[in-house]
Short mmCIF file of C-alpha atoms in Angstrom, two decimals:
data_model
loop_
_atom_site.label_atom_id
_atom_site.label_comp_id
_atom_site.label_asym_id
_atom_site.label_seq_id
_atom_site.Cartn_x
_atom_site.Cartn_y
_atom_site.Cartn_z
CA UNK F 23 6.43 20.84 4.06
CA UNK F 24 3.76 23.65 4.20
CA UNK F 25 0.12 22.12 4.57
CA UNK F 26 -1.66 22.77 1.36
CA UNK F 27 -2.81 20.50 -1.52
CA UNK F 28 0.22 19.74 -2.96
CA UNK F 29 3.09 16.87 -3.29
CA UNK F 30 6.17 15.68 -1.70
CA UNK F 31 8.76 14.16 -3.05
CA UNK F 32 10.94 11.73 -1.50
CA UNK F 33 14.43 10.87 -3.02
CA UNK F 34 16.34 7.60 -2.00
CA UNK F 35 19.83 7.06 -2.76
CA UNK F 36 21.65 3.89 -3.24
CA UNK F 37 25.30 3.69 -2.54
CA UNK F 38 27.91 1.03 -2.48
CA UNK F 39 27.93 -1.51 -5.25
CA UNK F 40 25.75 -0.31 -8.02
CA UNK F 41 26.63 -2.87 -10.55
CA UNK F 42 23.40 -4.67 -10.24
CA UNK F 43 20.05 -4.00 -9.87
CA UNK F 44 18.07 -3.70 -6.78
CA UNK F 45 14.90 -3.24 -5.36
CA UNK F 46 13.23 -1.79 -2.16
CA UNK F 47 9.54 -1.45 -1.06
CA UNK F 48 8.70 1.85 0.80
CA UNK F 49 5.34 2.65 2.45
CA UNK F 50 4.04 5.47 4.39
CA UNK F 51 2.38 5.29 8.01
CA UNK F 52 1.03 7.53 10.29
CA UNK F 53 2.44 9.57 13.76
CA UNK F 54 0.32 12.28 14.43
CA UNK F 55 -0.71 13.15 10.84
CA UNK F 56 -3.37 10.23 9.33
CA UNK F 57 -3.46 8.91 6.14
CA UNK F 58 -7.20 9.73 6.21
CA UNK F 59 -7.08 13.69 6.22
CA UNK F 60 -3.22 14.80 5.77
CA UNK F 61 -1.88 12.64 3.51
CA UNK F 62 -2.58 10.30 1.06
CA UNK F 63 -0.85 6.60 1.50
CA UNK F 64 1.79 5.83 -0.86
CA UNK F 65 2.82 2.25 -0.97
CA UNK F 66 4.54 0.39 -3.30
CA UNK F 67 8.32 -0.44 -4.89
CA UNK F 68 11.55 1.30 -6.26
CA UNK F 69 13.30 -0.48 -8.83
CA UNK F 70 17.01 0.43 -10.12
CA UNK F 71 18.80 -0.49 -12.61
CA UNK F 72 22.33 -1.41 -12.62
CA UNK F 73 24.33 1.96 -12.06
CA UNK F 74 21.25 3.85 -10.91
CA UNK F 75 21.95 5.32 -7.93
CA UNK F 76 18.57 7.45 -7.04
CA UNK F 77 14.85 7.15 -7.36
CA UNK F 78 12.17 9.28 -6.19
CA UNK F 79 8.58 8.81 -5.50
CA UNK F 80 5.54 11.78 -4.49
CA UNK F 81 3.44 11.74 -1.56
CA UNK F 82 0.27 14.04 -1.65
CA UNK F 83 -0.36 16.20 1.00
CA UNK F 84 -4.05 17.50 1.73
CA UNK F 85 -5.16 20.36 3.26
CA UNK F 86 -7.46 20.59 6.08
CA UNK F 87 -8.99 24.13 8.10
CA UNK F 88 -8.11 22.17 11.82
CA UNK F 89 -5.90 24.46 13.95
CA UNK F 90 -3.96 21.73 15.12
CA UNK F 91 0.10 22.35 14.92
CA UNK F 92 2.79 20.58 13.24
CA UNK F 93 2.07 16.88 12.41
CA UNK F 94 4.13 13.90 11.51
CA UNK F 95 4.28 10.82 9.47
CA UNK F 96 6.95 8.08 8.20
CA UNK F 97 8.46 7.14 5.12
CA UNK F 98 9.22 3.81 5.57
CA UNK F 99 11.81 1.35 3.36
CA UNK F 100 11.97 -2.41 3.64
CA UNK F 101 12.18 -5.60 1.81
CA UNK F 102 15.34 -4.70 -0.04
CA UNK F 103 17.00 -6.95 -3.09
CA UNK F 104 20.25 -6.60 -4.60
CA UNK F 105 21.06 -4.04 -1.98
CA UNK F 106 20.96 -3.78 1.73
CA UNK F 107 19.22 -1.11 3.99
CA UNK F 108 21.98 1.87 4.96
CA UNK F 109 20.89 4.24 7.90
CA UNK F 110 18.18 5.76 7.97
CA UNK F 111 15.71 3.15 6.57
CA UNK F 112 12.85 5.71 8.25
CA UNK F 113 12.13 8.89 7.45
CA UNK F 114 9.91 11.19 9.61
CA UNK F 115 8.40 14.27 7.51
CA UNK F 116 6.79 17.08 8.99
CA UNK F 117 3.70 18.93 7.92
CA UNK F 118 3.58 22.56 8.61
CA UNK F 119 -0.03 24.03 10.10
CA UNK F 120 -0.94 26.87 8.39
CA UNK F 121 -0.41 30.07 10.37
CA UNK F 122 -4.15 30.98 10.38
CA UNK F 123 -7.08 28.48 9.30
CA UNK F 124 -10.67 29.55 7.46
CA UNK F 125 -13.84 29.43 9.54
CA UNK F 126 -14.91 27.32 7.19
CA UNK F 127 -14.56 23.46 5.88
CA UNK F 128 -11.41 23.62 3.50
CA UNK F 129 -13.62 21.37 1.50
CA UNK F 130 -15.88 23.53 0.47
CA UNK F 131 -13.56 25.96 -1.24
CA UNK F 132 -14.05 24.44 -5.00
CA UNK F 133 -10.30 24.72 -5.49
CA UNK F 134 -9.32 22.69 -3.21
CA UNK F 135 -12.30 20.56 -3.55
CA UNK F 136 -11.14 19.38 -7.10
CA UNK F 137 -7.81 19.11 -5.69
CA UNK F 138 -8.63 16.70 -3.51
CA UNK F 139 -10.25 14.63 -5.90
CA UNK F 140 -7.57 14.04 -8.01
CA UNK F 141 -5.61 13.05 -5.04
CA UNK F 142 -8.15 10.44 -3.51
CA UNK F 143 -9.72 9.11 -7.18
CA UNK F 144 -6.26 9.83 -9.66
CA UNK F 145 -3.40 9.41 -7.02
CA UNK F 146 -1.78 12.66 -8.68
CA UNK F 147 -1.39 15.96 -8.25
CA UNK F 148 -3.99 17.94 -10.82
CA UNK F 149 -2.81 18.90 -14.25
CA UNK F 150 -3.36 23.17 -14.39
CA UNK F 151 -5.75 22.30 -17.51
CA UNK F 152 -7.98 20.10 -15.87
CA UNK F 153 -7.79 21.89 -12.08
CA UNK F 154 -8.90 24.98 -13.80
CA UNK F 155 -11.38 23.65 -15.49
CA UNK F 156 -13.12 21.61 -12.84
CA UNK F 157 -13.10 24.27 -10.77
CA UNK F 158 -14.53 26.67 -13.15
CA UNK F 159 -17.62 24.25 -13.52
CA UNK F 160 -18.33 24.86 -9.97
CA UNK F 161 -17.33 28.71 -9.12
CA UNK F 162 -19.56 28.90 -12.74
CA UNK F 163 -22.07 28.88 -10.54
CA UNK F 164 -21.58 32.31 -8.32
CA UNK F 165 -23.99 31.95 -5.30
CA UNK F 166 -26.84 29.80 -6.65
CA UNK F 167 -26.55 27.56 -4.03
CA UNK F 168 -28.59 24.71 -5.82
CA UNK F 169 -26.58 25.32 -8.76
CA UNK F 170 -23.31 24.89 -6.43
CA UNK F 171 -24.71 21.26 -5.32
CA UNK F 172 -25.06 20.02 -7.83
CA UNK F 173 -22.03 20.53 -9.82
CA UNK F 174 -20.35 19.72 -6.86
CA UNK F 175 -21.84 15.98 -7.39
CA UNK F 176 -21.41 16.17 -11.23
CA UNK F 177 -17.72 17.00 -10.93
CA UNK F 178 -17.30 14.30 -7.93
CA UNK F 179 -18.68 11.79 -10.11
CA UNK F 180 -17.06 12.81 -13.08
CA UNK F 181 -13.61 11.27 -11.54
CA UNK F 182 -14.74 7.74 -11.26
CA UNK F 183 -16.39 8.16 -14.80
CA UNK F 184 -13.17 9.58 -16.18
CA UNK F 185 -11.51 7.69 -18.81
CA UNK F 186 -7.99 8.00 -16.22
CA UNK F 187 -9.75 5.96 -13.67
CA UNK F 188 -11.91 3.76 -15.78
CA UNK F 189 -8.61 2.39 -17.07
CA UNK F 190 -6.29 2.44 -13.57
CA UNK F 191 -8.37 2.26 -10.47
CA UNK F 192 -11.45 0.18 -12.13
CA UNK F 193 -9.26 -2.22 -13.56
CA UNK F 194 -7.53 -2.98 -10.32
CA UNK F 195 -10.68 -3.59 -9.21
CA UNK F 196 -11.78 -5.81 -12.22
CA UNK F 197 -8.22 -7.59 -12.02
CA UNK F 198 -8.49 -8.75 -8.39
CA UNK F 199 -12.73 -10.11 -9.60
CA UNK F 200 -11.35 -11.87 -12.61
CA UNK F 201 -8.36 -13.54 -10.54
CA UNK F 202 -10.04 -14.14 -7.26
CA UNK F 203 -14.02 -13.64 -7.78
CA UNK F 204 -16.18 -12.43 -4.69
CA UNK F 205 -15.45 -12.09 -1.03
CA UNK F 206 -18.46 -12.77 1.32
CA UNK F 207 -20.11 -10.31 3.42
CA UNK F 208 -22.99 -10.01 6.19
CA UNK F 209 -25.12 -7.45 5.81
CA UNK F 210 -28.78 -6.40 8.01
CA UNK F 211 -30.31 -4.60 5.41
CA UNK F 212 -34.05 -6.74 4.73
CA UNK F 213 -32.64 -9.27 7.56
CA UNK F 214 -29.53 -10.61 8.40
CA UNK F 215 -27.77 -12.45 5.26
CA UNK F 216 -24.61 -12.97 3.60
CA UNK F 217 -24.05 -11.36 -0.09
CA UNK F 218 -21.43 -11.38 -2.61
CA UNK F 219 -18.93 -8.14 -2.26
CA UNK F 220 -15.71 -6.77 -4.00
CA UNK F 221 -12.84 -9.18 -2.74
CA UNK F 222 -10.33 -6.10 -3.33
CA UNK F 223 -8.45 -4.49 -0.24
CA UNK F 224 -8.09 -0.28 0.17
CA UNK F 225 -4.51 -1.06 0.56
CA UNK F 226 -4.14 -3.51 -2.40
CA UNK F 227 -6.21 -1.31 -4.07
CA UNK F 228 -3.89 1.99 -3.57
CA UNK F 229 -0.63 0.20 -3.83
CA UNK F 230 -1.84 -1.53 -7.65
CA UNK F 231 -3.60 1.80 -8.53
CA UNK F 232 -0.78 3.88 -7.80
CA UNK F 233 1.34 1.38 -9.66
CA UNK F 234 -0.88 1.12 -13.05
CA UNK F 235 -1.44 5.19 -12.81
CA UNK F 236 1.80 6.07 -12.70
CA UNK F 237 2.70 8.89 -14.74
CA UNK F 238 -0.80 8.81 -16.25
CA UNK F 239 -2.17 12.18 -16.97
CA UNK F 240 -5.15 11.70 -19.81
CA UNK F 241 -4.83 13.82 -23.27
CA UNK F 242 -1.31 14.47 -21.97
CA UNK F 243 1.40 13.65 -24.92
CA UNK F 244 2.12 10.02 -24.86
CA UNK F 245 -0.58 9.20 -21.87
CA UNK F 246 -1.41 6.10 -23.81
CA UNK F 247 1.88 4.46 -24.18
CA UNK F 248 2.62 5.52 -20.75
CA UNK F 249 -0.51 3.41 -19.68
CA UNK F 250 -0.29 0.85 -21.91
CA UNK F 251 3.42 0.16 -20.27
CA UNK F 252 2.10 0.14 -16.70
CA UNK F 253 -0.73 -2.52 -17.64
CA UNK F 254 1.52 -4.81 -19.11
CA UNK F 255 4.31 -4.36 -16.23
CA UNK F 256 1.47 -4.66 -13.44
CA UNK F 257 -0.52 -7.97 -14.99
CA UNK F 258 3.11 -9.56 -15.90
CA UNK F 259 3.98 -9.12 -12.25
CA UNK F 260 0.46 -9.79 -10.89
CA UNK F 261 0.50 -13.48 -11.91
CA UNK F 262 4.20 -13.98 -9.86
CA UNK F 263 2.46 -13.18 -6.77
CA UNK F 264 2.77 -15.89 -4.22
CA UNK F 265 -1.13 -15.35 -3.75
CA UNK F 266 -1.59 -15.78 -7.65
CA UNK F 267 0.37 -18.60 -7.81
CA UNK F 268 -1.46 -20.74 -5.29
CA UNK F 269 -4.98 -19.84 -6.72
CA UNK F 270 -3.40 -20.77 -10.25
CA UNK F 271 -0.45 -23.63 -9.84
CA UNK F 272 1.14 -23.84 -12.70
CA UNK F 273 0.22 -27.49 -13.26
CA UNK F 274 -3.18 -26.01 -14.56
CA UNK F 275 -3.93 -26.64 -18.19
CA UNK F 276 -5.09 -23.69 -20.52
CA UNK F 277 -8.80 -24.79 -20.08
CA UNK F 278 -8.10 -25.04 -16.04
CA UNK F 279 -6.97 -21.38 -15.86
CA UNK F 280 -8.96 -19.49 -18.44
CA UNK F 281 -12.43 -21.34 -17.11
CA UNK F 282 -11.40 -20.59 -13.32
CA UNK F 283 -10.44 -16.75 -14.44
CA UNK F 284 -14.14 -16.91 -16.35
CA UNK F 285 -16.03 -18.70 -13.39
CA UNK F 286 -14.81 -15.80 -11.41
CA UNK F 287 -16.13 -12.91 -13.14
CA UNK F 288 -19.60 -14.65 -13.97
CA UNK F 289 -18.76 -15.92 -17.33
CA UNK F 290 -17.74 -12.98 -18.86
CA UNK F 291 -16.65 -14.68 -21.64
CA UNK F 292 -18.45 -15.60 -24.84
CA UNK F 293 -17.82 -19.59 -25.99
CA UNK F 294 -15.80 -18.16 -28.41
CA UNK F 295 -13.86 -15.61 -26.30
CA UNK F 296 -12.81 -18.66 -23.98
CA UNK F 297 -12.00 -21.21 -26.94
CA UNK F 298 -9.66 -18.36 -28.33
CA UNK F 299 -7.93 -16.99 -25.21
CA UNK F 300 -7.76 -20.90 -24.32
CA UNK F 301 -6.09 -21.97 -27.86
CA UNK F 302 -3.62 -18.65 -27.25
CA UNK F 303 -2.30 -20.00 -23.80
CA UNK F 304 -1.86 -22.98 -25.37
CA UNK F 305 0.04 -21.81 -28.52
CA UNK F 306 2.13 -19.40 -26.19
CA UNK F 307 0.19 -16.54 -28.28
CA UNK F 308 -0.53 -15.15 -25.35
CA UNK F 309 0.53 -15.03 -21.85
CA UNK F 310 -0.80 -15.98 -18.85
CA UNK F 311 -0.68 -12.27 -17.89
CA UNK F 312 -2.16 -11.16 -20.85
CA UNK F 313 -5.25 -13.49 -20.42
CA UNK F 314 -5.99 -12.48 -17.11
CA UNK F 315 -6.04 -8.61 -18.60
CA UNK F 316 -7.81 -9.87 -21.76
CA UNK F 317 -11.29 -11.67 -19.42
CA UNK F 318 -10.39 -8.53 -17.19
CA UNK F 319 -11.32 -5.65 -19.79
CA UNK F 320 -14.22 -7.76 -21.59
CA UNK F 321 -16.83 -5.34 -21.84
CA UNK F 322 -19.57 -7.99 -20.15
CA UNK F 323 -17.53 -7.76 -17.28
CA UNK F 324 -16.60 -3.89 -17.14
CA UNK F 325 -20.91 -3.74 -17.24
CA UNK F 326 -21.91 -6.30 -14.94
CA UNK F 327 -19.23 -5.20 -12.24
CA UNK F 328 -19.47 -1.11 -12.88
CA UNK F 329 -22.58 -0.50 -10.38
CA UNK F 330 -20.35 -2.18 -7.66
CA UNK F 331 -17.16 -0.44 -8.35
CA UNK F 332 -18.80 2.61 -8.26
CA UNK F 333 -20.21 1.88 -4.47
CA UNK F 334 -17.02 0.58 -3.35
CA UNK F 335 -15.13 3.50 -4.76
CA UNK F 336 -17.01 5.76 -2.61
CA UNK F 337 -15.84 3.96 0.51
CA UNK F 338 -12.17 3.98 -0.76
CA UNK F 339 -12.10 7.34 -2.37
CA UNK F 340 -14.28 9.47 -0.33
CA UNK F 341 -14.10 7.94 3.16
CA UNK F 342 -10.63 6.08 2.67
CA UNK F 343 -11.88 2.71 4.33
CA UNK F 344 -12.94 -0.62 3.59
CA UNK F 345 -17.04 -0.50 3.74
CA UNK F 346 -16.91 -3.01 6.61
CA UNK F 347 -14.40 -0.44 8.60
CA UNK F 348 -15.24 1.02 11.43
CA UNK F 349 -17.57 3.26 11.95
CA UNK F 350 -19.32 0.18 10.21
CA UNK F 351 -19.12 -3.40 11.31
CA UNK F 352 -20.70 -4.90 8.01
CA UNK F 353 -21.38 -4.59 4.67
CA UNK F 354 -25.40 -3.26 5.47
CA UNK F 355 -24.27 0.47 4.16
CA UNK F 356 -22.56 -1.27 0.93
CA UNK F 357 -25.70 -2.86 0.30
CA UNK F 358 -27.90 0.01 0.80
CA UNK F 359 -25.70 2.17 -1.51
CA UNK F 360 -25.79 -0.85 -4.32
CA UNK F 361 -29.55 -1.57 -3.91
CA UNK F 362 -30.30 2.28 -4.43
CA UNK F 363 -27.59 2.74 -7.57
CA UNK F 364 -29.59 -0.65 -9.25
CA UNK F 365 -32.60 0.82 -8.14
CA UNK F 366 -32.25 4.04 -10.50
CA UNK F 367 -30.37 1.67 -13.24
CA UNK F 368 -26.95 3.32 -11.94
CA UNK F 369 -28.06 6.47 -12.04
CA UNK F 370 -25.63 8.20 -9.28
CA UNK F 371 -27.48 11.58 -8.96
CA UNK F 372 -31.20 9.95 -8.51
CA UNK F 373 -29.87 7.97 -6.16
CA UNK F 374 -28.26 10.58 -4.60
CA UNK F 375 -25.41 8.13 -3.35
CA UNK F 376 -22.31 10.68 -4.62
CA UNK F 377 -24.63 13.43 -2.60
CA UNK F 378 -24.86 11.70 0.59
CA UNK F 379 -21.01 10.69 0.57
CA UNK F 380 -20.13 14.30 -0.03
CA UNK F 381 -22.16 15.89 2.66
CA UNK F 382 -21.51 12.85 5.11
CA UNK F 383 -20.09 14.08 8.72
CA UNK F 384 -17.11 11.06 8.31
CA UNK F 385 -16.11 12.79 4.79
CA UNK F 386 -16.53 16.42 5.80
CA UNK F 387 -14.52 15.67 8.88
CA UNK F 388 -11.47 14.65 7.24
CA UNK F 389 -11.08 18.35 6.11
CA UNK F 390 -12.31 20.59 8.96
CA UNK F 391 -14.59 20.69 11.94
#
């Protein structure tokens, strides 16, 4: 595999007994490459059917302007059901340097600057219509530098406004708030003190994205059915998690669960949101799946938690960490970065939070020195 901004796909075959179906989980790790610059993670599950005998999944592969050779990572398969692990259950690919690098920060070439987005905020490979077109709004620009900025931070933001991620990586987000609520932080900013922070994982948070996204591609024939399809698989096998489970025994009563899932989010709900979604889980109307995605997508709650997704989104999409990862040892640059955004009433560019992520030495360097 050439190093460019492109995909990979990985096939795995299943042989012997085919008759039922199976399952395996496969996840990527690093070797020399990192999942930070050269590739993008790919975690999650291959289901087949009875008789199926192959199934394929894409890892993306960035591009970067370091002269630094060949460079390896693993494809790695575990957990199997219905079918047991054959030879080899690891896969080492290789990533081919270029011959000859740029002087410059690959990032900077608008091409492969929208390119990139779509891999860290969509988890896909760009669609030619909207590649071209992103680029276009920056190379618009010629050489008017000030011009360049700033649709460099227009287009950035515009792929955590986008509908595509609004409705895959923001609902993951909302999902793990409605089901879990908060995870506490420390933070220095003002003085030492605790505060309230997104209880959602990077890992988690790629391996459920990738899952919900999958084979998403917005104003693409049939994106919606596609999407509506991956929300109802994902919630349905959300609330089977062992994790789920204990948090919401099944011994709860209707009231139990949907005021817990409401608690959680900050009472989302309206008294007569809760009375309904309660009388539906108790009618068997609706599932408990469903109600989790029902207090999940309440408009109260995509506003109240929007200003916080957006901050935590630039830790997982731009700088592919946790905010409380090394180089940072806290949550005092997740506050900052919320304070500011409530500050200017989530105004992103007067805040100039997508700006300083973008031109940050820990984001620039995951492209070129």
């Amino acid at each position: 595999m050439t190093e460019a901004c492109t995909t990979l796909t990985i096939t795995v075959n299943r042989i012997g007994n085919t008759s039922g179906a199976a399952s395996v989980d496969y996840n990527t790790s690093d070797v020399t490459a990192t999942e930070r610059g050269d590739y993008i993670t790919a975690i999650g599950t291959l289901r087949f059917a009875a008789s199926e005998t192959s199934k394929s999944f894409v890892v993306l592969i960035n591009d970067d302007s370091y002269v630094e050779g060949n460079e390896t990572f693993n494809v790695n398969l575990s957990n199997p059901s219905g079918v047991g692990l054959g030879s080899p259950s690891i896969a080492t690919v290789t990533i081919i340097d270029n011959p000859t690098e740029p002087a410059t920060n690959m990032i900077d070439d608008p091409r492969n600057y929208v390119c990139q987005h779509y891999h860290d905020f969509l988890n896909r490979q760009p669609d030619q219509s909207g590649w071209d077109f992103w680029t276009n709004q920056i190379t618009s620009c010629g050489t008017d530098q000030a011009c360049i900025e700033l649709k460099r931070i227009n287009v950035s933001a515009a792929y955590f406004l986008s509908i595509e991620f609004q409705q895959t990586g923001y609902l993951v987000e909302r999902i793990y708030k409605t089901a879990y609520g908060d995870a506490l932080g420390t933070s220095t900013l003002g003085g030492a003190h605790q505060l309230a922070v997104p209880i959602v994982r990077l890992i988690e948070f790629l391996q459920d994205t990738q899952k919900i996204g999958q084979g998403v591609v917005v104003n693409q024939a049939g994106w919606e059915t596609v999407l509506e399809n991956n929300k109802q698989t994902f919630t349905s096998e959300f609330v089977q998690r062992s994790r789920f489970m204990t948090a919401f025994p099944t011994s709860m009563t209707a009231a139990q669960f949907v005021d817990t899932l409401n608690t959680n989010t900050g009472n989302s709900l309206s008294q007569s949101e809760r009375d309904q979604l309660v009388a539906d889980l108790t009618s068997a109307t609706k599932t408990r799946a469903q109600v989790l995605r029902a207090v999940a997508e309440t408009p109260a709650l995509l506003n109240s938690e929007f200003n916080r997704a957006f901050v935590l989104m630039q830790y997982f999409g731009y700088l592919v960490r946790n905010p409380n990862d090394p180089p940072d040892s806290d949550y005092t640059g997740y506050d900052f970065w919320l304070a500011k955004l409530n500050q200017f009433n989530g105004n992103f560019a007067t805040a100039e939070m997508v700006k300083a992520f973008i031109t940050s030495i820990e984001y620039r360097q995951r492209f070129g020195p």
